[in-house]
């Protein structure tokens, strides 16, 4: 009998211990495991690479503590903890990619911290068994602790029923929203509560960073005054496509460029030394004939000695007022030297007459007696190529006046160029002075049927250090790049190269033109 009484006492003690562990106080201190998932951190972002973890297993974290840093294809974002607890396991290692919705880590939290979770994971199988055993705790027991407000970034926390404001864009009070310093969690909280974060800048944090406390103070102030949160400015309406019909000139360029594909091009690129031209340019500018100068610079009184005192001097044909100028550029001199090279090479004074396959006629070349050169002219209405006829008959001063007059007519709206400047029979060479606009090193000019046998693009003149003068010492020279394209059906590559070298001789030694009578 004494043995039976002893056994009953032991059983009573075990029952009392079991009831002690299943008390309401134990229930309030239970632990659960929360899997923290990668939330949608931006529009169009489906995955991110974990580039840095700020915690390790068994590390204690609080809400809003930085957990890790992830990198998307748009930016890097710092992910903060939505729970107070202990990091139990890191599921995605540094350098690995996680998709939106994947679990990043496991955090052990208190039961009350996860009371809003949909599917918490228990701390251990033993806890699951004890929870089943304690499904009916003592009546009247209450948890004395106040329920914690859920973290706004908790993926298991359903959003508030209030409508979600659109992502802030633009500026508020001159402050760009993109320039407001704030952690992603604070930005999310502000959007979640309908607060424009730009209104809180500068914040109370370091360097004016907006903190969570700034958002809460703003909300508390509005609740105390009864004001509604300031609405977030709506983004401007998206711009719509505008259909623009090609004008007559640009449509003509469209068709001409399509026809340029019919011509096999041969390219040649080199540079010219303009140092000698640079030295004589001030002399030429100082001796511009009177009738080319603007009216404001004409002589107000007649000279003391006149050449017409003995015999009347023939009247000089005055250019139009739009052709007046007071300063020369390199372009008219380059055109003049180019005309000299064209006289040495009749091929480049030739125009092509296509043959007829049906009639058995072969194409022919027509050699002109003069050097006709087209000049590319960019205007408000499109690209034109007016022709300077008989360049070899012009002086440098006359060429400068003609070019200025062409530019004046081209700038008019509507365009004032006439068939006199745009004859049906254009030039045999075309010059495009792209160096006046851009500073490129080269170009690929294109020929069109009827546009001559070659075209050249003139680059910008630059001062360079030339060490190829023969003595090895080097010197400062003014160089200009030129890019040629020729019709390879009639111009051989060697012929184009030799022609350019002839032109170089006149450009780099302009004194030759004096001996040849210009």
Coordinates of C-alpha atoms in Angstrom, one line a residue:
X1 CA 0.0 0.0 0.0
X2 CA 2.8 2.4 0.8
X3 CA 4.3 1.8 -2.7
X4 CA 1.0 2.7 -4.3
X5 CA 0.7 5.9 -2.3
X6 CA 4.3 6.9 -3.4
X7 CA 3.4 6.4 -7.1
X8 CA 0.3 8.5 -6.8
X9 CA 2.4 11.4 -5.3
X10 CA 4.8 11.3 -8.2
X11 CA 2.0 11.4 -10.7
X12 CA 0.5 14.4 -9.0
X13 CA 3.8 16.3 -9.1
X14 CA 4.1 15.6 -12.9
X15 CA 0.6 16.9 -13.5
X16 CA 1.3 20.1 -11.5
X17 CA 4.5 20.7 -13.6
X18 CA 2.6 20.2 -16.8
X19 CA -0.1 22.7 -15.7
X20 CA 2.6 25.2 -14.8
X21 CA 4.1 25.2 -18.3
X22 CA 0.7 25.6 -19.9
X23 CA -0.3 28.6 -17.9
X24 CA -1.3 31.9 -19.6
X25 CA 2.0 33.5 -18.7
X26 CA 3.8 30.9 -20.7
X27 CA 1.4 31.3 -23.7
X28 CA 2.2 35.1 -23.8
X29 CA 6.0 34.4 -24.0
X30 CA 5.8 31.9 -26.9
X31 CA 8.2 32.3 -29.9
X32 CA 7.4 31.9 -33.6
X33 CA 9.5 32.0 -36.7
X34 CA 8.7 34.6 -39.4
X35 CA 10.0 34.2 -42.9
X36 CA 10.7 37.7 -44.2
X37 CA 10.0 37.9 -48.0
X38 CA 11.3 40.2 -50.6
X39 CA 8.6 42.7 -51.3
X40 CA 7.9 44.6 -54.5
X41 CA 10.4 47.5 -54.3
X42 CA 9.7 49.2 -57.6
X43 CA 7.6 49.1 -60.7
X44 CA 8.8 46.5 -63.2
X45 CA 11.3 45.0 -60.7
X46 CA 10.9 41.2 -60.5
X47 CA 14.2 40.1 -58.9
X48 CA 17.1 41.5 -57.0
X49 CA 20.7 40.5 -56.1
X50 CA 21.6 40.4 -52.5
X51 CA 24.9 42.3 -52.4
X52 CA 25.4 42.7 -48.6
X53 CA 24.0 41.3 -45.4
X54 CA 24.1 43.6 -42.3
X55 CA 23.2 40.8 -39.9
X56 CA 24.2 37.2 -39.3
X57 CA 22.4 34.2 -37.7
X58 CA 21.6 34.7 -34.0
X59 CA 21.8 38.5 -34.4
X60 CA 19.2 40.5 -32.5
X61 CA 17.3 43.1 -34.6
X62 CA 14.6 45.7 -34.0
X63 CA 12.0 47.1 -36.4
X64 CA 13.5 49.3 -39.0
X65 CA 17.0 48.0 -38.4
X66 CA 18.9 47.4 -41.7
X67 CA 18.9 43.7 -42.7
X68 CA 20.5 43.7 -46.1
X69 CA 21.2 45.6 -49.3
X70 CA 19.8 44.4 -52.6
X71 CA 20.6 45.6 -56.2
X72 CA 18.1 45.7 -58.9
X73 CA 18.6 46.7 -62.5
X74 CA 17.6 50.2 -61.5
X75 CA 19.1 51.0 -58.1
X76 CA 20.3 49.5 -54.8
X77 CA 17.9 49.5 -51.9
X78 CA 18.4 48.9 -48.2
X79 CA 15.9 46.4 -46.8
X80 CA 14.9 46.9 -43.1
X81 CA 13.5 44.5 -40.6
X82 CA 9.7 44.6 -40.0
X83 CA 10.0 42.7 -36.7
X84 CA 11.7 42.8 -33.4
X85 CA 13.5 39.5 -32.8
X86 CA 16.5 37.3 -33.6
X87 CA 17.7 36.3 -37.0
X88 CA 17.7 32.5 -37.1
X89 CA 18.7 31.7 -40.7
X90 CA 19.8 33.6 -43.9
X91 CA 18.1 32.0 -46.9
X92 CA 19.7 33.9 -49.7
X93 CA 23.4 34.4 -49.6
X94 CA 25.3 37.4 -50.9
X95 CA 25.7 37.4 -54.6
X96 CA 22.6 35.3 -55.2
X97 CA 19.4 36.5 -56.8
X98 CA 16.0 36.5 -55.1
X99 CA 12.7 37.0 -56.9
X100 CA 9.9 39.1 -55.5
X101 CA 8.1 37.0 -53.0
X102 CA 11.0 34.8 -52.1
X103 CA 12.0 34.5 -48.4
X104 CA 15.2 36.3 -47.5
X105 CA 15.7 35.2 -43.9
X106 CA 14.0 33.7 -40.9
X107 CA 13.4 35.9 -37.8
X108 CA 12.3 34.5 -34.4
X109 CA 9.7 36.9 -32.9
X110 CA 7.3 36.9 -30.0
X111 CA 3.7 35.6 -30.5
X112 CA 2.2 39.1 -30.2
X113 CA 4.6 40.4 -32.9
X114 CA 3.1 38.0 -35.4
X115 CA -0.5 38.0 -34.4
X116 CA -1.5 39.6 -37.7
X117 CA 0.5 37.0 -39.7
X118 CA -1.4 34.7 -42.0
X119 CA 0.7 31.6 -41.5
X120 CA 3.4 31.8 -38.7
X121 CA 5.9 29.0 -38.3
X122 CA 6.2 27.6 -34.7
X123 CA 9.5 27.6 -33.0
X124 CA 9.7 23.8 -32.6
X125 CA 7.6 20.6 -32.9
X126 CA 7.4 20.6 -29.1
X127 CA 5.7 24.0 -29.2
X128 CA 3.2 22.7 -31.7
X129 CA 2.3 19.8 -29.3
X130 CA 2.1 22.1 -26.3
X131 CA -0.1 24.6 -28.3
X132 CA -2.5 21.7 -29.0
X133 CA -2.5 20.6 -25.4
X134 CA -3.2 24.2 -24.3
X135 CA -5.9 24.9 -26.8
X136 CA -8.3 25.7 -23.8
X137 CA -6.4 27.9 -21.4
X138 CA -7.9 29.1 -18.1
X139 CA -10.9 31.4 -18.7
X140 CA -10.5 35.0 -17.8
X141 CA -6.7 35.2 -18.5
X142 CA -5.7 38.2 -20.6
X143 CA -2.4 39.2 -22.1
X144 CA -1.4 42.3 -20.1
X145 CA 0.9 43.6 -22.9
X146 CA -0.4 46.1 -25.6
X147 CA -0.5 44.8 -29.1
X148 CA 2.3 46.1 -31.3
X149 CA 1.4 48.1 -34.4
X150 CA 2.4 46.1 -37.5
X151 CA 5.5 47.2 -39.6
X152 CA 4.5 48.7 -42.9
X153 CA 6.9 46.5 -44.8
X154 CA 5.7 43.3 -43.2
X155 CA 4.8 41.1 -46.3
X156 CA 2.2 39.3 -44.2
X157 CA 0.5 42.5 -43.1
X158 CA -2.5 43.3 -45.3
X159 CA -2.5 47.0 -46.5
X160 CA -4.8 49.5 -44.8
X161 CA -8.2 49.9 -46.5
X162 CA -7.4 53.5 -47.3
X163 CA -6.7 54.0 -51.0
X164 CA -3.0 53.9 -51.9
X165 CA -1.6 57.2 -53.2
X166 CA 0.4 57.1 -56.4
X167 CA 4.2 57.3 -56.2
X168 CA 5.3 60.9 -55.8
X169 CA 6.8 62.5 -58.8
X170 CA 7.8 66.0 -59.8
X171 CA 8.5 68.6 -57.1
X172 CA 6.7 70.2 -54.2
X173 CA 7.7 73.7 -53.1
X174 CA 10.7 73.5 -55.3
X175 CA 12.0 70.2 -53.6
X176 CA 12.3 67.3 -56.0
X177 CA 11.0 64.1 -54.4
X178 CA 13.8 62.1 -55.8
X179 CA 16.3 64.3 -53.8
X180 CA 14.6 63.8 -50.5
X181 CA 16.8 61.7 -48.2
X182 CA 14.8 58.9 -46.6
X183 CA 15.1 55.2 -46.1
X184 CA 12.9 53.0 -48.3
X185 CA 10.9 51.9 -45.3
X186 CA 10.2 55.5 -44.4
X187 CA 9.2 56.3 -48.0
X188 CA 6.9 53.2 -47.9
X189 CA 5.3 54.3 -44.7
X190 CA 4.7 57.8 -46.0
X191 CA 3.0 56.5 -49.2
X192 CA 1.0 54.0 -47.1
X193 CA -0.3 56.8 -44.9
X194 CA -0.9 59.2 -47.8
X195 CA 1.8 61.7 -46.8
X196 CA 3.9 63.5 -49.4
X197 CA 7.4 63.0 -48.2
X198 CA 8.6 66.1 -49.9
X199 CA 6.6 68.2 -47.4
X200 CA 8.7 66.8 -44.6
X201 CA 12.1 67.7 -46.0
X202 CA 14.5 68.5 -44.5
X203 CA 14.0 65.9 -41.8
X204 CA 15.4 65.5 -38.3
X205 CA 18.0 62.9 -39.4
X206 CA 21.5 63.3 -40.5
X207 CA 22.0 65.7 -43.4
X208 CA 18.2 66.4 -43.4
X209 CA 17.1 62.8 -43.8
X210 CA 13.4 62.2 -43.2
X211 CA 13.0 59.7 -40.3
X212 CA 10.0 57.6 -39.3
X213 CA 9.4 60.0 -36.3
X214 CA 9.0 62.9 -38.8
X215 CA 6.2 61.1 -40.5
X216 CA 4.5 60.2 -37.2
X217 CA 4.8 63.8 -35.9
X218 CA 3.3 65.1 -39.1
X219 CA 0.3 62.6 -38.8
X220 CA -0.2 63.5 -35.1
X221 CA -0.2 67.2 -35.9
X222 CA -2.8 66.7 -38.6
X223 CA -5.0 64.6 -36.3
X224 CA -4.8 67.2 -33.6
X225 CA -5.8 70.0 -36.0
X226 CA -8.3 67.9 -37.9
X227 CA -6.6 68.5 -41.2
X228 CA -6.4 66.0 -43.9
X229 CA -3.1 64.8 -45.2
X230 CA -1.8 66.9 -48.1
X231 CA -2.6 65.1 -51.3
X232 CA 0.3 63.9 -53.3
X233 CA 0.6 65.7 -56.6
X234 CA -0.5 63.6 -59.6
X235 CA 2.1 63.0 -62.2
X236 CA 1.7 65.0 -65.4
X237 CA -0.2 63.3 -68.2
X238 CA 2.0 61.2 -70.4
X239 CA 3.2 62.9 -73.6
X240 CA 1.6 61.6 -76.7
X241 CA 3.2 60.8 -80.1
X242 CA 3.0 63.6 -82.6
X243 CA 2.9 62.6 -86.3
X244 CA 4.8 65.2 -88.5
X245 CA 4.5 65.0 -92.3
X246 CA 7.8 65.5 -94.2
X247 CA 7.9 68.8 -95.9
X248 CA 8.6 69.2 -99.6
X249 CA 12.3 69.8 -99.1
X250 CA 12.8 66.9 -96.7
X251 CA 10.8 64.6 -98.8
X252 CA 13.0 65.5 -101.7
X253 CA 16.0 64.7 -99.5
X254 CA 14.4 61.4 -98.7
X255 CA 14.1 60.4 -102.3
X256 CA 17.6 61.7 -103.1
X257 CA 19.2 59.6 -100.4
X258 CA 17.3 56.5 -101.6
X259 CA 18.8 57.1 -105.0
X260 CA 22.2 57.5 -103.5
X261 CA 22.2 53.8 -102.9
X262 CA 22.5 53.3 -106.7
X263 CA 26.0 54.9 -106.6
X264 CA 29.1 52.9 -105.5
X265 CA 31.0 55.2 -103.3
X266 CA 34.8 55.4 -102.8
X267 CA 36.0 57.3 -99.7
X268 CA 39.2 59.1 -98.9
X269 CA 40.1 60.9 -95.7
X270 CA 43.1 63.1 -95.1
X271 CA 44.0 66.5 -93.5
X272 CA 45.2 69.8 -94.9
X273 CA 47.7 72.2 -93.4
X274 CA 46.1 75.7 -93.3
X275 CA 49.0 77.4 -91.5
X276 CA 50.0 79.3 -94.7
X277 CA 46.4 80.4 -95.3
X278 CA 46.2 81.5 -91.7
X279 CA 49.2 83.8 -92.2
X280 CA 47.8 85.5 -95.3
X281 CA 44.2 85.8 -94.1
X282 CA 44.8 89.1 -92.1
X283 CA 46.4 90.6 -95.2
X284 CA 43.4 89.7 -97.3
X285 CA 41.0 91.0 -94.6
X286 CA 42.8 94.3 -94.6
X287 CA 42.3 94.8 -98.3
X288 CA 38.7 93.9 -98.9
X289 CA 37.5 95.9 -101.9
X290 CA 35.3 98.9 -101.0
X291 CA 32.2 97.6 -102.8
X292 CA 32.1 94.4 -100.7
X293 CA 32.2 96.2 -97.4
X294 CA 29.0 97.1 -95.5
X295 CA 27.7 100.6 -96.0
X296 CA 28.7 101.5 -92.4
X297 CA 32.4 101.0 -93.3
X298 CA 32.5 102.8 -96.6
X299 CA 34.7 105.8 -96.9
X300 CA 32.8 108.9 -95.9
X301 CA 35.0 111.3 -97.9
X302 CA 36.7 110.9 -101.3
X303 CA 40.4 110.1 -101.3
X304 CA 42.9 113.0 -101.8
X305 CA 44.1 111.4 -105.1
X306 CA 41.7 109.6 -107.3
X307 CA 42.6 107.2 -110.1
X308 CA 39.8 108.5 -112.2
X309 CA 41.2 112.0 -112.4
X310 CA 42.8 111.3 -115.7
X311 CA 40.5 108.7 -117.2
X312 CA 37.2 107.4 -115.9
X313 CA 37.6 104.0 -114.1
X314 CA 35.1 101.4 -115.3
X315 CA 32.2 101.0 -112.9
X316 CA 32.4 97.8 -110.7
X317 CA 29.2 95.8 -110.5
X318 CA 28.2 96.1 -106.9
X319 CA 27.0 93.0 -105.1
X320 CA 23.6 92.9 -103.4
X321 CA 23.4 94.3 -99.9
X322 CA 23.1 90.8 -98.5
X323 CA 26.5 90.0 -100.0
X324 CA 28.4 92.6 -98.0
X325 CA 30.9 91.5 -95.4
X326 CA 33.9 92.8 -93.5
X327 CA 35.8 89.6 -92.7
X328 CA 36.9 86.6 -94.8
X329 CA 36.8 83.0 -93.8
X330 CA 38.8 80.0 -95.1
X331 CA 35.9 78.7 -97.2
X332 CA 36.1 81.0 -100.2
X333 CA 39.9 80.4 -100.4
X334 CA 39.4 76.7 -100.3
X335 CA 36.9 76.9 -103.1
X336 CA 39.3 78.9 -105.2
X337 CA 42.1 76.4 -104.6
X338 CA 39.8 73.6 -105.4
X339 CA 38.9 75.2 -108.7
X340 CA 42.6 75.3 -109.6
X341 CA 42.9 71.5 -108.9
X342 CA 39.8 70.9 -111.0
X343 CA 41.5 72.5 -114.0
X344 CA 44.4 70.1 -113.6
X345 CA 42.0 67.2 -113.4
X346 CA 39.2 67.5 -116.1
X347 CA 37.6 64.3 -114.7
X348 CA 36.4 66.4 -111.8
X349 CA 34.8 69.0 -114.1
X350 CA 32.7 66.3 -115.7
X351 CA 29.0 65.5 -115.4
X352 CA 27.6 62.0 -116.1
X353 CA 25.0 61.3 -118.8
X354 CA 23.5 57.9 -118.1
X355 CA 23.2 55.5 -121.1
X356 CA 20.1 53.5 -122.2
X357 CA 20.3 49.8 -121.9
X358 CA 17.4 49.3 -124.3
X359 CA 19.0 51.4 -127.0
X360 CA 22.5 50.1 -126.3
X361 CA 23.9 53.5 -125.5
X362 CA 26.8 53.7 -123.1
X363 CA 27.0 56.4 -120.3
X364 CA 29.1 59.4 -121.3
X365 CA 31.0 62.1 -119.5
X366 CA 30.6 65.8 -120.4
X367 CA 33.7 67.9 -119.5
X368 CA 32.8 71.5 -118.7
X369 CA 35.2 74.4 -119.4
X370 CA 34.7 75.9 -116.0
X371 CA 34.7 74.7 -112.4
X372 CA 31.1 74.6 -111.1
X373 CA 30.9 73.8 -107.4
X374 CA 27.8 73.2 -105.3
X375 CA 27.8 74.3 -101.6
X376 CA 25.7 72.4 -99.1
X377 CA 23.5 74.9 -97.3
X378 CA 21.4 74.0 -94.2
X379 CA 18.3 76.1 -93.9
X380 CA 15.2 76.2 -91.7
X381 CA 13.2 74.4 -94.4
X382 CA 15.8 71.8 -95.2
X383 CA 19.1 71.1 -97.1
X384 CA 19.9 72.9 -100.3
X385 CA 22.9 72.8 -102.6
X386 CA 23.1 76.1 -104.5
X387 CA 25.7 76.2 -107.3
X388 CA 28.6 78.7 -107.6
X389 CA 29.2 78.8 -111.3
X390 CA 32.7 79.2 -112.8
X391 CA 34.5 79.4 -109.5
X392 CA 37.8 79.7 -111.5
X393 CA 36.5 83.1 -112.8
X394 CA 35.8 84.5 -109.4
X395 CA 38.1 86.3 -107.0
X396 CA 38.3 85.2 -103.4
X397 CA 36.4 88.3 -102.5
X398 CA 33.7 87.7 -105.0
X399 CA 33.3 84.1 -103.7
X400 CA 32.9 85.3 -100.2
X401 CA 30.2 87.7 -101.3
X402 CA 28.3 85.0 -103.2
X403 CA 28.4 82.6 -100.3
X404 CA 27.1 85.2 -97.9
X405 CA 24.3 86.1 -100.4
X406 CA 23.4 82.3 -100.6
X407 CA 23.2 82.1 -96.8
X408 CA 20.9 85.1 -96.6
X409 CA 18.5 83.7 -99.2
X410 CA 18.5 80.3 -97.5
X411 CA 17.6 81.7 -94.1
X412 CA 14.4 83.4 -95.4
X413 CA 11.1 81.7 -94.6
X414 CA 9.8 80.8 -97.1
X415 CA 13.1 79.9 -98.7
X416 CA 14.2 82.7 -101.2
X417 CA 16.7 80.6 -103.3
X418 CA 15.7 80.7 -106.9
X419 CA 16.5 78.6 -110.0
X420 CA 19.3 81.0 -110.6
X421 CA 21.1 79.7 -107.5
X422 CA 19.7 76.2 -108.0
X423 CA 20.1 75.5 -111.7
X424 CA 19.0 72.2 -113.2
X425 CA 22.6 71.6 -114.3
X426 CA 24.4 71.8 -110.9
X427 CA 28.0 71.5 -110.1
X428 CA 30.4 68.7 -110.7
X429 CA 31.7 68.8 -107.1
X430 CA 29.9 69.5 -103.8
X431 CA 31.4 71.0 -100.7
X432 CA 29.9 70.6 -97.2
X433 CA 31.3 72.8 -94.5
X434 CA 30.3 70.7 -91.5
X435 CA 33.2 72.1 -89.5
X436 CA 31.3 75.3 -89.0
X437 CA 28.8 73.4 -86.8
X438 CA 30.4 70.3 -85.4
X439 CA 33.9 69.3 -84.3
X440 CA 33.9 65.7 -85.6
X441 CA 37.0 64.0 -86.9
X442 CA 35.5 62.5 -90.1
X443 CA 32.3 62.2 -92.1
X444 CA 30.7 59.9 -94.7
X445 CA 29.3 62.3 -97.4
X446 CA 26.9 60.8 -100.0
X447 CA 26.5 61.5 -103.7
X448 CA 23.1 61.5 -105.4
X449 CA 22.5 61.0 -109.1
X450 CA 23.1 64.2 -110.9
X451 CA 25.1 65.6 -108.0
X452 CA 28.5 65.5 -109.7
X453 CA 31.3 63.0 -109.5
X454 CA 32.6 63.8 -105.9
X455 CA 31.7 65.4 -102.7
X456 CA 33.9 66.6 -99.8
X457 CA 33.1 67.4 -96.2
X458 CA 35.3 70.0 -94.5
X459 CA 36.0 69.5 -90.8
X460 CA 37.0 72.1 -88.2
X461 CA 40.5 73.6 -88.2
X462 CA 42.5 72.8 -85.1
X463 CA 46.0 73.7 -84.0
X464 CA 48.1 70.6 -83.5
X465 CA 51.7 69.7 -82.8
X466 CA 53.1 68.3 -86.0
X467 CA 56.2 66.1 -85.7
X468 CA 56.2 64.9 -89.3
X469 CA 57.9 67.9 -90.9
X470 CA 61.2 65.9 -91.5
X471 CA 63.5 67.4 -88.9
X472 CA 62.0 65.6 -86.0
X473 CA 61.7 68.8 -83.9
X474 CA 58.0 69.4 -84.6
X475 CA 56.0 72.6 -84.7
X476 CA 52.6 74.0 -84.2
X477 CA 50.4 73.8 -87.3
X478 CA 46.8 74.5 -88.2
X479 CA 45.2 71.3 -89.6
X480 CA 41.8 70.6 -91.1
X481 CA 40.4 67.2 -91.8
X482 CA 38.6 66.5 -95.1
X483 CA 36.5 63.5 -96.0
X484 CA 35.9 62.7 -99.7
X485 CA 33.5 60.4 -101.5
X486 CA 33.6 59.8 -105.2
X487 CA 31.4 58.0 -107.8
X488 CA 33.5 54.8 -108.2
X489 CA 31.8 54.1 -111.5
X490 CA 33.8 56.8 -113.2
X491 CA 36.5 57.8 -110.6
X492 CA 39.3 55.4 -109.6
X493 CA 40.6 55.5 -106.1
X494 CA 44.1 56.5 -107.3
X495 CA 42.6 59.3 -109.3
X496 CA 40.8 60.7 -106.3
X497 CA 43.9 60.5 -104.1
X498 CA 46.0 62.2 -106.7
X499 CA 43.4 64.9 -107.2
X500 CA 43.3 65.6 -103.4
X501 CA 47.1 65.9 -103.4
X502 CA 46.9 68.5 -106.2
X503 CA 44.5 70.4 -104.1
X504 CA 46.7 70.2 -101.1
X505 CA 49.5 71.8 -103.1
X506 CA 47.5 74.9 -103.7
X507 CA 46.1 75.0 -100.1
X508 CA 49.5 74.6 -98.3
X509 CA 51.4 76.8 -100.8
X510 CA 48.9 79.5 -101.8
X511 CA 51.7 81.6 -103.3
X512 CA 51.5 79.3 -106.4
X513 CA 48.3 81.0 -107.4
X514 CA 50.1 84.3 -107.8
X515 CA 52.5 82.9 -110.3
X516 CA 49.6 81.3 -112.2
X517 CA 47.7 84.5 -112.4
X518 CA 45.0 83.3 -109.9

